[in-house]
Amino acid sequence: MQGKTPKVSALWLSLFVSSSLLSGCGSSGSSNPAEETPEVPELTCEAPLVLNEAGDACISEETEQPGENTNARQCVANPFEGTNIYLRGGMNSWAANEDYQFTYMCDRFELVSELSGEMEFKVADENWSTTSNWGGDDTTEFSEDQPLSLVLDGANLSYAFDGTYKLILDATASAEAPSLSLQSCTDAPFAQTLYLRGDMNSWAASSEYAFSYYCDGYYLNVDLADSYGFKVADEGWAETTSFGGDPASEAVLTEQQDYSLLSDSNAAASTENLNYDFDGAYTIKLTFADDGSMPVLNIGPQTWVQTGVLEVTNSIALSAHYDSRQLANKTPFGAVPAGDNVDFSFTADSGIESAELVIESRKLEGNQDILEYTEITRIPMVASEAGEQQRWQASYTFENVQVYGYYFVFHVAGESYVLQNNNLAVYETAERGAGGEATVAYLPEDSKAIRRYRHSSYVPDFTIPDWAKDAVYYYIFPERFRNGDTSNDPTPGVDSYHGDNIEFHSNWIDTPWVPGDGSDEIYSNDFFGGDLAGIIEKLDYIKSLGANTLYINPIFEAPSNHKYDTSDYENIDDNFGSNEDFVRLCAEAEARGIRVILDTSLNHSGDDSVYFDRYGRFDGVGAFENEQVRSDSPFYTWFEFFPEETEIEKQFTGWVGYATLPEIVESEGWKAFAYRNEDSVMNQWLDRGASGWRMDVAPWVTNEFWRDWRTHVKAHDPQALTVAETWFDASKHLLGDMFDSTMNYIFRDAILDYAAGEPANELYHNFELMRENYPPEAFYGLMNLLSTHDASRALYQFGYNSADQDSAVIEQAKQRLKLAVLFQMSFPGAPSIFYGDEVGVTGGEDPYNRAPYPWADQGGNPDDQLLADFKALIALRNNNPILRRGSIDAPVYVDENCIVLLREYNGAYALTAFNNATEAKTLNLSVAQLANSQLQDLINNNSTVTVAEDGSLSLNVPALYGTVMLSQ
């Protein structure tokens, strides 16, 4: 489940207490979000903090109101630019030592150092220059917290040091007579590293967002440009070191104002997400009392500089070159079958003394909650001549099915360097580095700071069902697609939602309801009446669109409108129809060449279920019958209970803290019921006609479970497709031992950003990462998304937010959607159409992205022209096998606006080109494979282009669109 502010680039783990968290699984949730906000005592503040005017935050008494902060630091240019300034004295034999070099920070120089004993010292540059050699005036004693005006060529200063100190040299008033002050530092209150965890980094504990403890607090510099929700926490979300806002406040931070935080252990409920509208470079400072209490966060302009980060200047070290996608550096390309040997090499100027290839085992668990590398071996590399350079080579056989890490260490002139993955971000993925060209850095003391390359080693005979490579998904949220049988409609006063009443829309084209809009105060309990009969009724429509695979969100018995809170895995929800209706749906779909993929969660059920029965509504004995732990229940071993807890909702574990979604333990009994027995849940529905499964919240389930699950599902039906819901780099799930495919959110985020106008050359690495890291079988079967039930619709992302907008804005949004669909239909993988996208349905965050399909006979206004465009683009894919199965290499051409790709299949070529600029582009290309070819433009009037003998051609690419050209 996700937060209430959807982001194209960070949707996976939001901790907001919001409508979407309560309205359907399938994206993410917090490590500890609150399902309901209980009453919280009135906020009180401990000195020196006071309550702000709104009464919802503790701030510094001295803090000015917004716009009135006269004490804000104003950064100025370094007055001694080009000159290094040092503390020189008894602590370093009066030398200009880099360990005692001041760092310029915004408007002053700072140095933090551990010092001990009575020492004399001065402040000076490396050469004791007459303009940069300061001391005292012989009349004033240097003391802590009292700035001392220095004088040029002054007397030695003296102080009895006993600890760690910050020295501040301030030259803003006078460069000739700067002031020097001394401040005692305190130890970090926690041994654990603290991280900024939020929408900006998929809520992961990523090294790029690790706070550094510096004298008096934790500091972090960020460069962000959007509104983000976030918290501060350690790697494991420990209650004592997970900090957020007061649950009773909205926790919106103001620049340069102190905000008092609460730890999860001190909050009356899960702490609230902090929220800030970033717009550039900032320093985030977090301070505590000496005992770790009273956390205070401040966000302001970037005034702090991380010390101790050295820039590599050695020319030999900087000449080291490695590119994981070049066969000259890594052979064979990309993911390889387990047991195969891989050759590695990098080049550099002569002068490297030795080099090693480091191979590591990678451990990734949960929602990127644990990421660890363990060294397996360190292989000495052998040098050979490579023209004017040297080539360093090593080989390794990757025996196991897993994702490995690797990097290179080399040594020059007594220094050690690491040749590591780049610092590129991958959508939804906490770990930095997208493969491709490496970067060089000094070898860090802490190996966690190294950015590993990832290498995928997969099951040698891994295949996916062949039909999946030709799939075009039509993706349905069943409650909102079509009401084909009004007799099974949910009925207020009869049907209930966790003991509360439900709501029913008498108007099919209503906007979904949420608390605060005039409906009741409950999420996920408003219904429109969509059902299986409605899907059956529209199968001909789906076939006419060109889709051949239905992916349907959960349809099993459940109280909510999203059905991820399963009550009964063995029966269709009675508001959707019956088990017989499902059999009929599959039969009717098969008659039209359409397969059906079902969706469920094996991580959690609903609390209002046969198995848990918290409310005592079902026959038999549930594991938590009437809120009593029942060890005599046949389902008791499916759940973990904590009967010693006095609060009901703490007596069991809810998925990411949601009591309505009790987590299922991976017990033997559960596995037998879910997939091992001949009449297991998986087998029952496959036998009734389903062609595969999409598994909800896959990262929250163990690898061992999925491996066993896959073995049994494939044994029952080898042609059943297995799809994971993962938002981040899914490499570990796609190695042939767990899943065939994944919901491809990396694709979604990248193509939506591109079609919205973001620079192509700054995001295409996301596609390249998948091409490199995913086994080919999985890569060609990826479920390539645009819109989903867990994220804002594509048109909304492109600016179509309301029917009242200027028509030109709406039309441009639709043109951007067509550009995205063109790319989707001509790129490897299986495209997915979320119901209604094809007729112009828009909508922001859940539940508005789940609006009903606007059928004309129900008062809707579908965009028939857009529908025709969708049909044409889907037909383009269906009619040309090269667009479904053709190979793909690195881009032929990428610039800020344009992407040009080459596909090959059975000796034929397809050249696809895309342009996200608002004006047409003419590209002069060179494609040796197409020399002397005639290319037919399948998009623009079937015109032809002749490629010259040397492979050169001039290509016109229309604005906000593209072209597909086939060789003749």
Coordinates of C-alpha atoms in Angstrom, one line a residue, residues 84-89 92-101 124-128:
N84 CA 43.7 25.9 2.6
I85 CA 43.5 26.9 6.3
Y86 CA 44.9 24.7 9.1
L87 CA 45.0 24.5 12.8
R88 CA 48.8 24.3 13.5
G89 CA 50.4 23.7 16.9
N92 CA 50.5 18.2 14.9
S93 CA 54.1 19.5 15.4
W94 CA 53.0 22.8 13.9
A95 CA 52.6 21.2 10.5
A96 CA 49.9 21.9 7.9
N97 CA 48.3 18.5 8.3
E98 CA 45.1 17.5 6.4
D99 CA 43.7 16.0 9.6
Y100 CA 43.6 19.5 11.0
Q101 CA 42.4 21.4 7.9
A124 CA 47.5 29.6 9.3
D125 CA 47.8 28.5 5.7
E126 CA 50.4 26.0 4.5
N127 CA 53.1 28.5 4.0
W128 CA 52.6 30.8 7.0

